[in-house]
PDB file of C-alpha atoms in Angstrom:
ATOM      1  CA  UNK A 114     102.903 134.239 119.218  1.00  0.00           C
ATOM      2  CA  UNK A 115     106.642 134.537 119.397  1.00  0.00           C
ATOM      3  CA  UNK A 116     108.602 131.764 121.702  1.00  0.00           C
ATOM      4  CA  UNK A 117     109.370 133.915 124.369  1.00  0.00           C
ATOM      5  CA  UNK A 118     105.483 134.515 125.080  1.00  0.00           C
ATOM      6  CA  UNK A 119     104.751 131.421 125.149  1.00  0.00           C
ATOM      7  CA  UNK A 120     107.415 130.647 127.175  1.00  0.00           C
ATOM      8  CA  UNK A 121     106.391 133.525 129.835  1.00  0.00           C
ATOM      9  CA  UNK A 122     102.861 131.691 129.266  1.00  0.00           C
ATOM     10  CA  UNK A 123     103.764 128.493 130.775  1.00  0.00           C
ATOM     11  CA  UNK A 124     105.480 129.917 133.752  1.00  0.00           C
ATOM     12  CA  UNK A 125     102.697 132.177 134.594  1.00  0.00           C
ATOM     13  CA  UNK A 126     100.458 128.832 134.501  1.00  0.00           C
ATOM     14  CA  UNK A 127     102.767 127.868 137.265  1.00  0.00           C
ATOM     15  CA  UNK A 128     102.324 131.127 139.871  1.00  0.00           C
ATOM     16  CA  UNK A 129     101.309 129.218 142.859  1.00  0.00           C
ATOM     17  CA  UNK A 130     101.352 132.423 145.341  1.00  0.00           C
ATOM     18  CA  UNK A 131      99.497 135.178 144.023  1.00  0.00           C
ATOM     19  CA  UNK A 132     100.563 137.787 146.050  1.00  0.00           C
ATOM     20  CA  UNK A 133     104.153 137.562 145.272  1.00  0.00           C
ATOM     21  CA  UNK A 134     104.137 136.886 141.472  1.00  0.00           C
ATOM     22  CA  UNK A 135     107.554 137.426 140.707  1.00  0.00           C
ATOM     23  CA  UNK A 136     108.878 134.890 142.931  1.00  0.00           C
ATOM     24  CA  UNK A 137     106.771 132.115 142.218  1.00  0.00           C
ATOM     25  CA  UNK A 138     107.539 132.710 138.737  1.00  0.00           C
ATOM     26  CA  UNK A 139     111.289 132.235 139.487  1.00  0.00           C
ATOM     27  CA  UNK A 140     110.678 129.065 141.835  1.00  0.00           C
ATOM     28  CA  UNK A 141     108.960 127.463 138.426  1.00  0.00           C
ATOM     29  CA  UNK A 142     111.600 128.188 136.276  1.00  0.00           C
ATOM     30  CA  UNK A 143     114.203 126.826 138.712  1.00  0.00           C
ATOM     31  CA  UNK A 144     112.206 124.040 138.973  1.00  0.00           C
ATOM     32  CA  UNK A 145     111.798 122.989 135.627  1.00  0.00           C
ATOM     33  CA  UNK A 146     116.029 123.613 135.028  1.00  0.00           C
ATOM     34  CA  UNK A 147     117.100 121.285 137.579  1.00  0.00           C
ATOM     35  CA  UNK A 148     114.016 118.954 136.609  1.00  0.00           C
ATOM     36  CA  UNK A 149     115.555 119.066 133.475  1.00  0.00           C
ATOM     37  CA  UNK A 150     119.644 119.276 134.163  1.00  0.00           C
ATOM     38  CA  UNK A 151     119.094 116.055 136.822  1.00  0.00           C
ATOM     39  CA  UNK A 152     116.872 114.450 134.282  1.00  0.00           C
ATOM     40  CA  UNK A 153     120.002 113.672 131.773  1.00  0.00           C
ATOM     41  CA  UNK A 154     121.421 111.826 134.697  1.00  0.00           C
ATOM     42  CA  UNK A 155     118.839 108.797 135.173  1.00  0.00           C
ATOM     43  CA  UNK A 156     119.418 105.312 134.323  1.00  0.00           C
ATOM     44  CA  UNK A 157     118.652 104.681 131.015  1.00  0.00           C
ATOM     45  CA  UNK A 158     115.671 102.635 132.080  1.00  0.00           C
ATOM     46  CA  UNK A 159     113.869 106.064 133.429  1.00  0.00           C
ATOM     47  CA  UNK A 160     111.852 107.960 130.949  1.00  0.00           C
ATOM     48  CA  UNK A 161     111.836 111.363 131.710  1.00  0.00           C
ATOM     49  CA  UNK A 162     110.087 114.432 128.763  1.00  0.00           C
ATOM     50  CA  UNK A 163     113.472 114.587 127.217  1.00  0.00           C
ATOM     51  CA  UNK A 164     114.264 110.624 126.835  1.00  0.00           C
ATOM     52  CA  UNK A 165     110.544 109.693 125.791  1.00  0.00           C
ATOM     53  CA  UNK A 166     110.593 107.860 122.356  1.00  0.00           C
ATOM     54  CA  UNK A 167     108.945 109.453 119.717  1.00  0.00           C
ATOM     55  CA  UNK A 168     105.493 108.544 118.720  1.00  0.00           C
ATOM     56  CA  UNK A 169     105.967 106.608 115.868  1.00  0.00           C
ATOM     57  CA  UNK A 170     108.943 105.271 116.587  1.00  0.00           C
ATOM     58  CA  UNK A 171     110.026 101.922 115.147  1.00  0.00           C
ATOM     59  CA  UNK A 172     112.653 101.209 117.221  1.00  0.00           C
ATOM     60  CA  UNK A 173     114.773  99.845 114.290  1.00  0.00           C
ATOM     61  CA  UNK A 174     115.282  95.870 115.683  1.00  0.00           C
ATOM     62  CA  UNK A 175     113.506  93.108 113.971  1.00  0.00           C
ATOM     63  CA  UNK A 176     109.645  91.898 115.729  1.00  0.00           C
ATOM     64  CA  UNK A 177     110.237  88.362 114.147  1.00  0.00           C
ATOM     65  CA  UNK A 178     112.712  86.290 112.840  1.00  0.00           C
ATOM     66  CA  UNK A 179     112.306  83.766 109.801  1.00  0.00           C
ATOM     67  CA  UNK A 180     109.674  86.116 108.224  1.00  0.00           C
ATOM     68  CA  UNK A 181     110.597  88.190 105.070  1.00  0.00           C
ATOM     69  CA  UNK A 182     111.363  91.345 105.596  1.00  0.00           C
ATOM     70  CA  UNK A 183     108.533  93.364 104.638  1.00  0.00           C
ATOM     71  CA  UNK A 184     106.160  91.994 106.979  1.00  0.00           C
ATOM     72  CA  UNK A 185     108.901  92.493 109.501  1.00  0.00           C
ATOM     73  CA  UNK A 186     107.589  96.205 110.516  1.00  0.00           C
ATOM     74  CA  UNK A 187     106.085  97.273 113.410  1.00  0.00           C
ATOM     75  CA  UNK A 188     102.673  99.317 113.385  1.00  0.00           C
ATOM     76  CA  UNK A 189      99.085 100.128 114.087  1.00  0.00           C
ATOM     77  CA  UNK A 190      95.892 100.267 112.755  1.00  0.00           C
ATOM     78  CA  UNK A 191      94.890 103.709 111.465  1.00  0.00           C
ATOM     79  CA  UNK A 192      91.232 104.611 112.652  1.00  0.00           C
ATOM     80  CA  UNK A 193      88.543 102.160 113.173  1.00  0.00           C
ATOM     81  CA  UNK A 194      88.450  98.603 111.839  1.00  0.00           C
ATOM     82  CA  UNK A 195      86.032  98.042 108.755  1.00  0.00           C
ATOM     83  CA  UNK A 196      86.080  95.123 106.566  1.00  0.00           C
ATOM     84  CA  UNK A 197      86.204  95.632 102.329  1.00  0.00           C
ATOM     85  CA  UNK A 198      86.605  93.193 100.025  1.00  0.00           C
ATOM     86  CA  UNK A 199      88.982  92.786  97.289  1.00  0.00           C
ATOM     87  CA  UNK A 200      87.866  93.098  94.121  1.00  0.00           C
ATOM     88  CA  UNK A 201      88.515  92.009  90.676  1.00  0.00           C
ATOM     89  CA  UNK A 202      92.049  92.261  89.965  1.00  0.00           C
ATOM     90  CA  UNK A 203      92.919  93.826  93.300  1.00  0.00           C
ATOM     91  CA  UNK A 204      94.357  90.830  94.893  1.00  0.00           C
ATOM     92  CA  UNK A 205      97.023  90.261  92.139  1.00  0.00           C
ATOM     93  CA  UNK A 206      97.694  93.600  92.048  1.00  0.00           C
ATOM     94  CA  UNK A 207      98.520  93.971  95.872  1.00  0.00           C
ATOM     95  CA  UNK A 208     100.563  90.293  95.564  1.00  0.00           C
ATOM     96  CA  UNK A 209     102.236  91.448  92.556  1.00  0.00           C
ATOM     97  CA  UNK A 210     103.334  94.935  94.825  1.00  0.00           C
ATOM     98  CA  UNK A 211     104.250  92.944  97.683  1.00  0.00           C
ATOM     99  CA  UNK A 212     106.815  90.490  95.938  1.00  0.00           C
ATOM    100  CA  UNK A 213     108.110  93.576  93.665  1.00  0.00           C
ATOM    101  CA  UNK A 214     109.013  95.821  97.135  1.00  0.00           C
ATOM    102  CA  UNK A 215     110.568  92.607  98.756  1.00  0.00           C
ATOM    103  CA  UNK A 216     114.286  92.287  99.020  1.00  0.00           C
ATOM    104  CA  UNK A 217     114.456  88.644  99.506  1.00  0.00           C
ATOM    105  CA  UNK A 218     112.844  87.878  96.259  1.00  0.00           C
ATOM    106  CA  UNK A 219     114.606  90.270  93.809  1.00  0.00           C
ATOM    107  CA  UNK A 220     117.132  87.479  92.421  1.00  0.00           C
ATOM    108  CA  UNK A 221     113.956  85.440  91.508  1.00  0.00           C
ATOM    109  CA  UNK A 222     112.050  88.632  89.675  1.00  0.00           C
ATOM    110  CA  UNK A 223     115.464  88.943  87.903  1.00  0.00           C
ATOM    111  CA  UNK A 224     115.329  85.572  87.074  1.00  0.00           C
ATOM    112  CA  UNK A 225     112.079  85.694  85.622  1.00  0.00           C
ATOM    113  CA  UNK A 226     112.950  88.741  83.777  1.00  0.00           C
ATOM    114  CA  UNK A 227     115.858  86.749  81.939  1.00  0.00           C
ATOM    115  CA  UNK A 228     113.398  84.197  81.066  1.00  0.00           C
ATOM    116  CA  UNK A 229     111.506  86.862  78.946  1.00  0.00           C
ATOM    117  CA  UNK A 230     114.528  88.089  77.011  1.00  0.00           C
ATOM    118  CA  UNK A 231     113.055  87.467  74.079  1.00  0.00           C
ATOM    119  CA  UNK A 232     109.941  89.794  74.291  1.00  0.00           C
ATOM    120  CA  UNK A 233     110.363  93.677  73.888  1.00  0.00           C
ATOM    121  CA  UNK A 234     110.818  96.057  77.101  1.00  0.00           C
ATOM    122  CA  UNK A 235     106.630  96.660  77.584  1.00  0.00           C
ATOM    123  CA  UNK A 236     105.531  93.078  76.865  1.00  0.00           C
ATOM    124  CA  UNK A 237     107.542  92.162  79.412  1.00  0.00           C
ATOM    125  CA  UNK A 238     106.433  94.553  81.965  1.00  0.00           C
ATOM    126  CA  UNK A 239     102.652  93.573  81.221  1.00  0.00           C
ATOM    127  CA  UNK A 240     103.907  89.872  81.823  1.00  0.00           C
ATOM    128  CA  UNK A 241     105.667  90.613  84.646  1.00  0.00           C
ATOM    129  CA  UNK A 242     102.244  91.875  86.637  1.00  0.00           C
ATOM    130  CA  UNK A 243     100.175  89.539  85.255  1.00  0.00           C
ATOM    131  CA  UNK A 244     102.254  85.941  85.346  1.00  0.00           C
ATOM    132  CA  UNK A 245     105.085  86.617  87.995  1.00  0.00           C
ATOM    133  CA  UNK A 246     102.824  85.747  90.884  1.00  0.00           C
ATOM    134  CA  UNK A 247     101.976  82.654  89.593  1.00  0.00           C
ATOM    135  CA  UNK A 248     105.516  81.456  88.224  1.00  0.00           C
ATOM    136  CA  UNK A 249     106.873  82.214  91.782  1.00  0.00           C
ATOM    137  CA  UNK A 250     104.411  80.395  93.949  1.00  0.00           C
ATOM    138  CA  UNK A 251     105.505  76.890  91.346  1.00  0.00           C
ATOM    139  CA  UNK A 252     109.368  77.879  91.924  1.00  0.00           C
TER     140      UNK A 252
END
C-alpha cells in the first residue's frame, strides 16, 4: 500500500457526515494540520503525538549517583518473571563480564594485566577469567 492510500485511509476513517463526503474529508484534514501546526507551540511540559518520547527511551541522565556506571541504566523486565539458577561456572563468568565492560575498573584490570607480564599472551587471558574476580574483591 503506497503512503498516499493510506493516508486517504485515515481521513476516510474520519467522514463524520455521510452525505457530503468530500467535505468532511476536508474538515479532518484541516483538523489534524492545525492540531498539528498549534501543537509545536505548547509548553514544553505538554505532550502532544509529535513531542511523545520514544518507547525505549533512556533519557540519557544518571537514575543514581555513587553506583558504578553499568548498573546506572534504566530498564524493564522483558516478558514474565521466572526464576533459574546459576550454574556451575556461570556466576564467574557473568562477574568476570561485568567487571571487564565496566569503565571504573579498567585501571585495576590493567593493573592486573601488568602483574602477569611474565606469562605469554593466552595464559594470561585464561588467568584473567579465572583469577581476576578474586584478586579484585582482596584489592
Amino acid at each position: 500500500m503506497y503512503i498516499f492510500e493510506r493516508f486517504l485511509g485515515e481521513l476516510k476513517k474520519k467522514v463524520t457526515n455521510k452525505a457530503h463526503v468530500e467535505a468532511s474529508i476536508c474538515q479532518a484534514y484541516l483538523q489534524q494540520e492545525i492540531s498539528t501546526f498549534s501543537s509545536f507551540y505548547f509548553e514544553r511540559d505538554v505532550i502532544t503525538r509529535r513531542k511523545r518520547p520514544a518507547r525505549n527511551d533512556d533519557i540519557g541522565e544518571d537514575l543514581y549517583e555513587n553506583v558504578v556506571s553499568i548498573f546506572n541504566y534504566p530498564g524493564r523486565g522483558k516478558g514474565a518473571a521466572t526464576q533459574r539458577y546459576i550454574l556451575g561456572g556461570e556466576l564467574q563468568i557473568a562477574h568476570t563480564y561485568i567487571l571487564m565492560n565496566c569503565p571504573e575498573i579498567s585501571p585495576f584490570y590493567h593493573e592486573f594485566r601488568a602483574s602477569l607480564s611474565a606469562f605469554p599472551e593466552d595464559k594470561i587471558d585464561a588467568l584473567v577469567d579465572s583469577d581476576f574476580v578474586n584478586w579484585y574483591k582482596y584489592q
